[in-house]
PDB file of C-alpha atoms in Angstrom:
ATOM      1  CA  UNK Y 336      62.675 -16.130  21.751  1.00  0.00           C
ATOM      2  CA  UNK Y 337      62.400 -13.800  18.910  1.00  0.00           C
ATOM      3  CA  UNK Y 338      59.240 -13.179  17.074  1.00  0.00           C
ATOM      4  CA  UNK Y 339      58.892 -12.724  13.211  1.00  0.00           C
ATOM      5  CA  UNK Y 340      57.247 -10.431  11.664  1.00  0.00           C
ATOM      6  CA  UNK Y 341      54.144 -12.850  11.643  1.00  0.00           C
ATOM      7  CA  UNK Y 342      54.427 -13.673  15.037  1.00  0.00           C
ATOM      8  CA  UNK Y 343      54.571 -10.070  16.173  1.00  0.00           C
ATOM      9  CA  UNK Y 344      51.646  -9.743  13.754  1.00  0.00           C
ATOM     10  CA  UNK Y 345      49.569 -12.272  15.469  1.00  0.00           C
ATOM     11  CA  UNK Y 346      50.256 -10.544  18.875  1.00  0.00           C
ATOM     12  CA  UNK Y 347      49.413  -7.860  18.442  1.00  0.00           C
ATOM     13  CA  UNK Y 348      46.027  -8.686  16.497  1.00  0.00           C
ATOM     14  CA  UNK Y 349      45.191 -11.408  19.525  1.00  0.00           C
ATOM     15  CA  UNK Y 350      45.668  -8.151  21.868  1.00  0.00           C
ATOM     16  CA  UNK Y 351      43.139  -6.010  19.696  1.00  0.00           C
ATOM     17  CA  UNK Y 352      40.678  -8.650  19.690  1.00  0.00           C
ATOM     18  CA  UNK Y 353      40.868 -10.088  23.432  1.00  0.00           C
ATOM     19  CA  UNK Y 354      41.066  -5.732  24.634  1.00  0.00           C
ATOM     20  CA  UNK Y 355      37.441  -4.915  21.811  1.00  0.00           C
ATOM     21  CA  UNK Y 356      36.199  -7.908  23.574  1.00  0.00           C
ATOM     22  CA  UNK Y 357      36.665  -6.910  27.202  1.00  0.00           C
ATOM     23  CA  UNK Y 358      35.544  -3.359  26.101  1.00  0.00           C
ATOM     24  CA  UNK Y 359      32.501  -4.834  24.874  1.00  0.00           C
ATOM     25  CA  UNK Y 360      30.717  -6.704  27.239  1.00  0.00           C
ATOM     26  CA  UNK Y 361      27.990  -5.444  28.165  1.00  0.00           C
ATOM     27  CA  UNK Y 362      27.928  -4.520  32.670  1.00  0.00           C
ATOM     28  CA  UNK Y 363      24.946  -7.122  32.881  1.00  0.00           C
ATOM     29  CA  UNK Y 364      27.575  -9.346  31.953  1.00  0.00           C
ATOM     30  CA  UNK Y 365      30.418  -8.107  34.011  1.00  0.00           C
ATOM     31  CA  UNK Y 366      28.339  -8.458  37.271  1.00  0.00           C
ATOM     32  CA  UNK Y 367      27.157 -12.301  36.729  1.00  0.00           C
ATOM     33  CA  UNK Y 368      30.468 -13.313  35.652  1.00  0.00           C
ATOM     34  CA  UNK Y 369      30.674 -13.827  39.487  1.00  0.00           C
ATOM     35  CA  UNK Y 370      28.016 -16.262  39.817  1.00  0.00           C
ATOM     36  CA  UNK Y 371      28.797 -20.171  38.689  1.00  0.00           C
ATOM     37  CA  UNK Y 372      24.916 -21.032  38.420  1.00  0.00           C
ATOM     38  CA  UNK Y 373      22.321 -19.191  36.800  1.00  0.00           C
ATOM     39  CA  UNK Y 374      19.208 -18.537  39.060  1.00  0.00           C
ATOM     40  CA  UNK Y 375      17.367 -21.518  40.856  1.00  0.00           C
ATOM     41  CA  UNK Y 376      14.070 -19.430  41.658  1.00  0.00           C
ATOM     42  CA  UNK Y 377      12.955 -15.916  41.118  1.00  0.00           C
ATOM     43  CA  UNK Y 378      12.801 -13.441  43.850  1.00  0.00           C
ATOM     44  CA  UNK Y 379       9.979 -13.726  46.483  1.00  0.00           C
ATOM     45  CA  UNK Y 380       9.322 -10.171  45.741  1.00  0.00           C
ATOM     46  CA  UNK Y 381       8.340 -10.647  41.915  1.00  0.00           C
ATOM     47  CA  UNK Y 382       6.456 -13.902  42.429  1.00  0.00           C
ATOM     48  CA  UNK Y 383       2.472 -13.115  41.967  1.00  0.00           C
ATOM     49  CA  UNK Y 384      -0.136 -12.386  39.473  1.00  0.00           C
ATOM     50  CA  UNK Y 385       0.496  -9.429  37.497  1.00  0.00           C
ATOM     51  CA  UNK Y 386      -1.264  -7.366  34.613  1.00  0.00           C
ATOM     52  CA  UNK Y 387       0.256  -5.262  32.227  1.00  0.00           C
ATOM     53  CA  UNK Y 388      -1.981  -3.270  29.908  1.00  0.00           C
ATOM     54  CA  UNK Y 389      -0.652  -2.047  26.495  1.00  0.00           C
ATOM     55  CA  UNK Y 390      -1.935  -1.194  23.420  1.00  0.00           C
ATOM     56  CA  UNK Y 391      -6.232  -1.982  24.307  1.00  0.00           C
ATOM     57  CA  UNK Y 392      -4.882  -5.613  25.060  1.00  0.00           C
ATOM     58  CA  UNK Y 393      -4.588  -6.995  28.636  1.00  0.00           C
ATOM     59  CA  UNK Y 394      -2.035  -9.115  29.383  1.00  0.00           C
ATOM     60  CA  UNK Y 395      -1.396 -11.766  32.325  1.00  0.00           C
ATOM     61  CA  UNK Y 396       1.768 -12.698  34.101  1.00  0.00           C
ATOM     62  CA  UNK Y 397       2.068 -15.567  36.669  1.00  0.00           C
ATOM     63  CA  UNK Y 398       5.470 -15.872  38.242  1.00  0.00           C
ATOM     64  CA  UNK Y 399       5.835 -18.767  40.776  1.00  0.00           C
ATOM     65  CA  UNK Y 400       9.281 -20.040  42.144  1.00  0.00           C
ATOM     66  CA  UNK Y 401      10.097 -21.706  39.128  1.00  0.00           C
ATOM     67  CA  UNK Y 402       7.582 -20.663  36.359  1.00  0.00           C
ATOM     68  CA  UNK Y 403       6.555 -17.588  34.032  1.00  0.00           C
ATOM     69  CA  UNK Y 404       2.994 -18.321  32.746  1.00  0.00           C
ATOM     70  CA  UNK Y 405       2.698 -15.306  29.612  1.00  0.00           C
ATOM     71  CA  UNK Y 406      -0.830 -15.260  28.959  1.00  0.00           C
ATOM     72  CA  UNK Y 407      -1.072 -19.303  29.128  1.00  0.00           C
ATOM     73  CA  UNK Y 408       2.461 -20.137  27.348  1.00  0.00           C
ATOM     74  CA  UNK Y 409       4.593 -21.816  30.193  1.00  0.00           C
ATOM     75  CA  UNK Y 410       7.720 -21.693  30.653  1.00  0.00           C
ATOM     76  CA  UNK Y 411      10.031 -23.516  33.305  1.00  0.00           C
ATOM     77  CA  UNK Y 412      12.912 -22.080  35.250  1.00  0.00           C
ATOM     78  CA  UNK Y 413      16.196 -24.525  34.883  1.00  0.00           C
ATOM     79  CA  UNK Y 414      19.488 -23.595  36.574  1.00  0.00           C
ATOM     80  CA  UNK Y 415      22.437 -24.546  34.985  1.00  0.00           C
ATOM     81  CA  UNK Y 416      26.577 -24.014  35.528  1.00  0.00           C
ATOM     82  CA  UNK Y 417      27.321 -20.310  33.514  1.00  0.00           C
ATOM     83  CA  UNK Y 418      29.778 -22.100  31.949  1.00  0.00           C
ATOM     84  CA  UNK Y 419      27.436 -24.474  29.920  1.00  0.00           C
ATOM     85  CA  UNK Y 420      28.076 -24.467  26.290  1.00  0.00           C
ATOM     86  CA  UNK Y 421      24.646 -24.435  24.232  1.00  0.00           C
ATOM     87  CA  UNK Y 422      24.554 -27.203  21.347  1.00  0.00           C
ATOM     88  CA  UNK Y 423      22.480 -25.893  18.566  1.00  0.00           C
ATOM     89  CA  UNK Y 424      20.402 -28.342  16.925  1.00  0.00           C
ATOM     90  CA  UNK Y 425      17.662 -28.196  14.651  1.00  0.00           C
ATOM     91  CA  UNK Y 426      15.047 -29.135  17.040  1.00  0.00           C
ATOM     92  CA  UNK Y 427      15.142 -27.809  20.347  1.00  0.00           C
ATOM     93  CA  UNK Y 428      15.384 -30.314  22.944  1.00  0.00           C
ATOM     94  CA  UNK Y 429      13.712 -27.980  26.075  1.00  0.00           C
ATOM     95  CA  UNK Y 430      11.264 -25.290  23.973  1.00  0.00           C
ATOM     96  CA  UNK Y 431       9.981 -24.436  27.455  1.00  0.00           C
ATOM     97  CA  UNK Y 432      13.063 -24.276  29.591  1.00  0.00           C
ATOM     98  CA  UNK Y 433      15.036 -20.910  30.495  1.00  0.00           C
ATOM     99  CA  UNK Y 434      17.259 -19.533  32.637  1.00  0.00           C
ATOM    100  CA  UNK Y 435      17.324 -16.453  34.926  1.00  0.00           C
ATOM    101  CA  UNK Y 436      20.415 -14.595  36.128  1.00  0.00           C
ATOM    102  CA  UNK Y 437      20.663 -10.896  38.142  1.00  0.00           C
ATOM    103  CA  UNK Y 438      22.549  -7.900  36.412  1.00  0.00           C
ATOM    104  CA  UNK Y 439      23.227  -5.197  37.325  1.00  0.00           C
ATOM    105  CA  UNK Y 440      22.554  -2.013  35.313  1.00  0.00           C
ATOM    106  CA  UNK Y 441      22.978   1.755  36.163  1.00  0.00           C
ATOM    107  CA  UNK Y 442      22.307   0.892  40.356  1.00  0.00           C
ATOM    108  CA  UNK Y 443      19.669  -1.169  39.306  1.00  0.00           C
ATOM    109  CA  UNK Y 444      19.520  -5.043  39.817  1.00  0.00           C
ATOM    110  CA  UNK Y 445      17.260  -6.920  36.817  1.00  0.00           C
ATOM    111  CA  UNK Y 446      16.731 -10.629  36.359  1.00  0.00           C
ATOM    112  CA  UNK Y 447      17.325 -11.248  32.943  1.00  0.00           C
ATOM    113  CA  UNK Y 448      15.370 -14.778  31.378  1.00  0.00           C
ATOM    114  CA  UNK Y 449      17.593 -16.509  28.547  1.00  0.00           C
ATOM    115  CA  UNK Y 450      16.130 -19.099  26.602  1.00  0.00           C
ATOM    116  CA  UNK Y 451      17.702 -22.922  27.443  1.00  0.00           C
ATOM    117  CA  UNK Y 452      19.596 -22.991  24.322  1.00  0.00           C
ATOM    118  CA  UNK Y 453      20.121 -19.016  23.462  1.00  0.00           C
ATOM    119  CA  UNK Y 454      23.186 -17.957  23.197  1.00  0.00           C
ATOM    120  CA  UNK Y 455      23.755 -14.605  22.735  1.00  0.00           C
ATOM    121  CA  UNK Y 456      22.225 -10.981  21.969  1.00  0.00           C
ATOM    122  CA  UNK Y 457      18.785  -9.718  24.082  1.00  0.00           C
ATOM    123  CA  UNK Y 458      16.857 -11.205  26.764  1.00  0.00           C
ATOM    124  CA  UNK Y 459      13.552 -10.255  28.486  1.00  0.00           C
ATOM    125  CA  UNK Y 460      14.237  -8.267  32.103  1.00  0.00           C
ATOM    126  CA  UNK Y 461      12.071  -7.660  34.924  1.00  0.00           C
ATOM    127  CA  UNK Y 462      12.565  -5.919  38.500  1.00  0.00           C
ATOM    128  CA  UNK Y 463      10.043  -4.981  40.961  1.00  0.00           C
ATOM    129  CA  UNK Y 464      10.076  -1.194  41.531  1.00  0.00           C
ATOM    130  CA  UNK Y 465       7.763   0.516  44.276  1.00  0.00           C
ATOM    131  CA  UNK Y 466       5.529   4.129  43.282  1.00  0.00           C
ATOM    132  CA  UNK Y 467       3.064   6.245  44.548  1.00  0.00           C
ATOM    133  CA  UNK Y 468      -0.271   5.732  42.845  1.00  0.00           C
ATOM    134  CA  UNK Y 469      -2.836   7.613  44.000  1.00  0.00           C
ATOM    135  CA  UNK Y 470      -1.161   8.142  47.163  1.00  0.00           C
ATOM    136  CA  UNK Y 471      -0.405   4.715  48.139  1.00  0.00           C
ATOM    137  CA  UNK Y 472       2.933   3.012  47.724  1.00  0.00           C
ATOM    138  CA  UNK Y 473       2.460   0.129  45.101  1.00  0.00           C
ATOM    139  CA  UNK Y 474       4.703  -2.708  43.931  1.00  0.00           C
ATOM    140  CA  UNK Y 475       5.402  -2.403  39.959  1.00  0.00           C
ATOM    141  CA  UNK Y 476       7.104  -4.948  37.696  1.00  0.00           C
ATOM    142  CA  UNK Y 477       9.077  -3.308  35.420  1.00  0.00           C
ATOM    143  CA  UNK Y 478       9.156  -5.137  31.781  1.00  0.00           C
ATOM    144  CA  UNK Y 479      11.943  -4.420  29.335  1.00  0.00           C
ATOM    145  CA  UNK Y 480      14.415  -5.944  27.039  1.00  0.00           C
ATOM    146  CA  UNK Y 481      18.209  -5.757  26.974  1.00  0.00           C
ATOM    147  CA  UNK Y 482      21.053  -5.899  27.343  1.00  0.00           C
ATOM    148  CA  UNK Y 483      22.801  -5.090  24.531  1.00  0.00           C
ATOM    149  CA  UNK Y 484      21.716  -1.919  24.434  1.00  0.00           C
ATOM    150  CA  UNK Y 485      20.702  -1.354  27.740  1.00  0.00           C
ATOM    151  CA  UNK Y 486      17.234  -2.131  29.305  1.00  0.00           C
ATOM    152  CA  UNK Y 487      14.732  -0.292  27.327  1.00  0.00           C
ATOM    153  CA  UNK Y 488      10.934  -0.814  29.319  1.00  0.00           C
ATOM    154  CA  UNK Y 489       8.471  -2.070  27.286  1.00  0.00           C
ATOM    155  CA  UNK Y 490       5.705  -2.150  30.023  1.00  0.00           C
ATOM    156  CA  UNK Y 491       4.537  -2.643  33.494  1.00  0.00           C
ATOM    157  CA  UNK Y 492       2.825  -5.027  35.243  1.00  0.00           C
ATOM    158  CA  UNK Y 493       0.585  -4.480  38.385  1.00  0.00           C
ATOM    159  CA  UNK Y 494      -1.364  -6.726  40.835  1.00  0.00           C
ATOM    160  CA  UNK Y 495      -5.034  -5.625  39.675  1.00  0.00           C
ATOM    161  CA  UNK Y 496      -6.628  -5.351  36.370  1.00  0.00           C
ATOM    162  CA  UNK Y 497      -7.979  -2.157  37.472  1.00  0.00           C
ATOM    163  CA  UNK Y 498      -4.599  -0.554  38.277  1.00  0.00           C
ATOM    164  CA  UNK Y 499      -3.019  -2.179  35.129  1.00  0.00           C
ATOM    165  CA  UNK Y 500      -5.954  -0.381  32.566  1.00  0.00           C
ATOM    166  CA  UNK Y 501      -5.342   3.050  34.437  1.00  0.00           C
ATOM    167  CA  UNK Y 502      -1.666   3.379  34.165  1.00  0.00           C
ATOM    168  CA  UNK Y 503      -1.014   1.286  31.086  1.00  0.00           C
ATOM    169  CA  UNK Y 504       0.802   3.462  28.601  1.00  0.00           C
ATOM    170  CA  UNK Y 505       2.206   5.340  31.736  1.00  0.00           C
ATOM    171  CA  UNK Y 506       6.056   5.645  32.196  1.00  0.00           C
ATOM    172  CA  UNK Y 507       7.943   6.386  34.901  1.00  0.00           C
ATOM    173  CA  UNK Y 508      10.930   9.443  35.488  1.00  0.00           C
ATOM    174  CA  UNK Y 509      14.020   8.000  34.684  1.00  0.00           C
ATOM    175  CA  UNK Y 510      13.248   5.005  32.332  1.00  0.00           C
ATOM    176  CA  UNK Y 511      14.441   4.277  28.819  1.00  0.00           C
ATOM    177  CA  UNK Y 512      11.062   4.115  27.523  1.00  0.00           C
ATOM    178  CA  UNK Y 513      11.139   1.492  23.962  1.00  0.00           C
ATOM    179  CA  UNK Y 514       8.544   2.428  21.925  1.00  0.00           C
ATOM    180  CA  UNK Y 515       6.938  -0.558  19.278  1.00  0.00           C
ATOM    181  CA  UNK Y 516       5.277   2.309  17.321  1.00  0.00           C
TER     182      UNK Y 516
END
């Protein structure tokens, strides 16, 4: 079959586009491509209470199996086939529903929350990280947003209040710290 000038045309542009997109995606991406469900319950390890203290202002995170209570706003973990295609409507059908997936990121494993009906660019991500605070090891839940960029943390959350007001506006060595100033 010989091609004409248009078809090689078409090609060659189909090529470019298919090889950006590929090039693209971002490795959070890459990784879940495996799974064929999003996330039916968070990780036993980052299910608790947890306080994260930024900016004077305390704020409360409950994470149960299938929940994320943000200071009183609740939302509801739904699993779903990754190949779902979102139908945008005017009116959201599930305002309260998201989904969860785990990516991968620089030897780090995040759980990234998508809104039901999002589609694309950033997401909220959270892992559970261990440090040394005042010579004990302590559970930390790493807050940041991503991916398109990378994760950049935006805070930390910690099982007391009291732990939570002392190392508020504290990063850790290695983050990408995201600054809202």
């Amino acid at each position: 079959m010989k091609l004409g000038r248009f078809g090689v045309l078409l090609v060659t542009g189909l090529s470019l586009f298919i090889g950006v997109g590929v090039a693209t995606t971002s490795p959070a991406q890459v990784v879940h491509a495996k799974a064929k469900t999003t996330l039916k319950t968070f990780p036993k390890r980052m299910r608790g209470t947890w306080y994260s203290y930024q900016y004077n202002t305390m704020y409360k995170y409950k994470i149960t199996a299938t929940k994320l209570v943000d200071n009183g706003f609740v939302e509801r973990l739904h699993s779903r086939k990754t190949s779902y295609v979102v139908k945008h409507t005017t009116n959201s059908k599930h305002p309260s529903w998201f989904i969860a997936k785990n990516a991968k990121a620089k030897k780090q494993t995040w759980v990234t929350v998508w809104g039901w009906e999002q589609w694309g660019g950033d997401c909220a991500a959270y892992r559970v990280t261990t440090h040394k605070l005042g010579g004990h090891k302590v559970p930390v839940l790493q807050i940041a947003g991503g991916p398109t960029t990378g994760y950049w943390t935006t805070g930390h959350g910690y099982h007391t209040k009291k732990l939570a007001k002392k190392y508020g506006n504290h990063y850790y060595k290695g983050e990408r710290k995201h600054s809202l100033n």
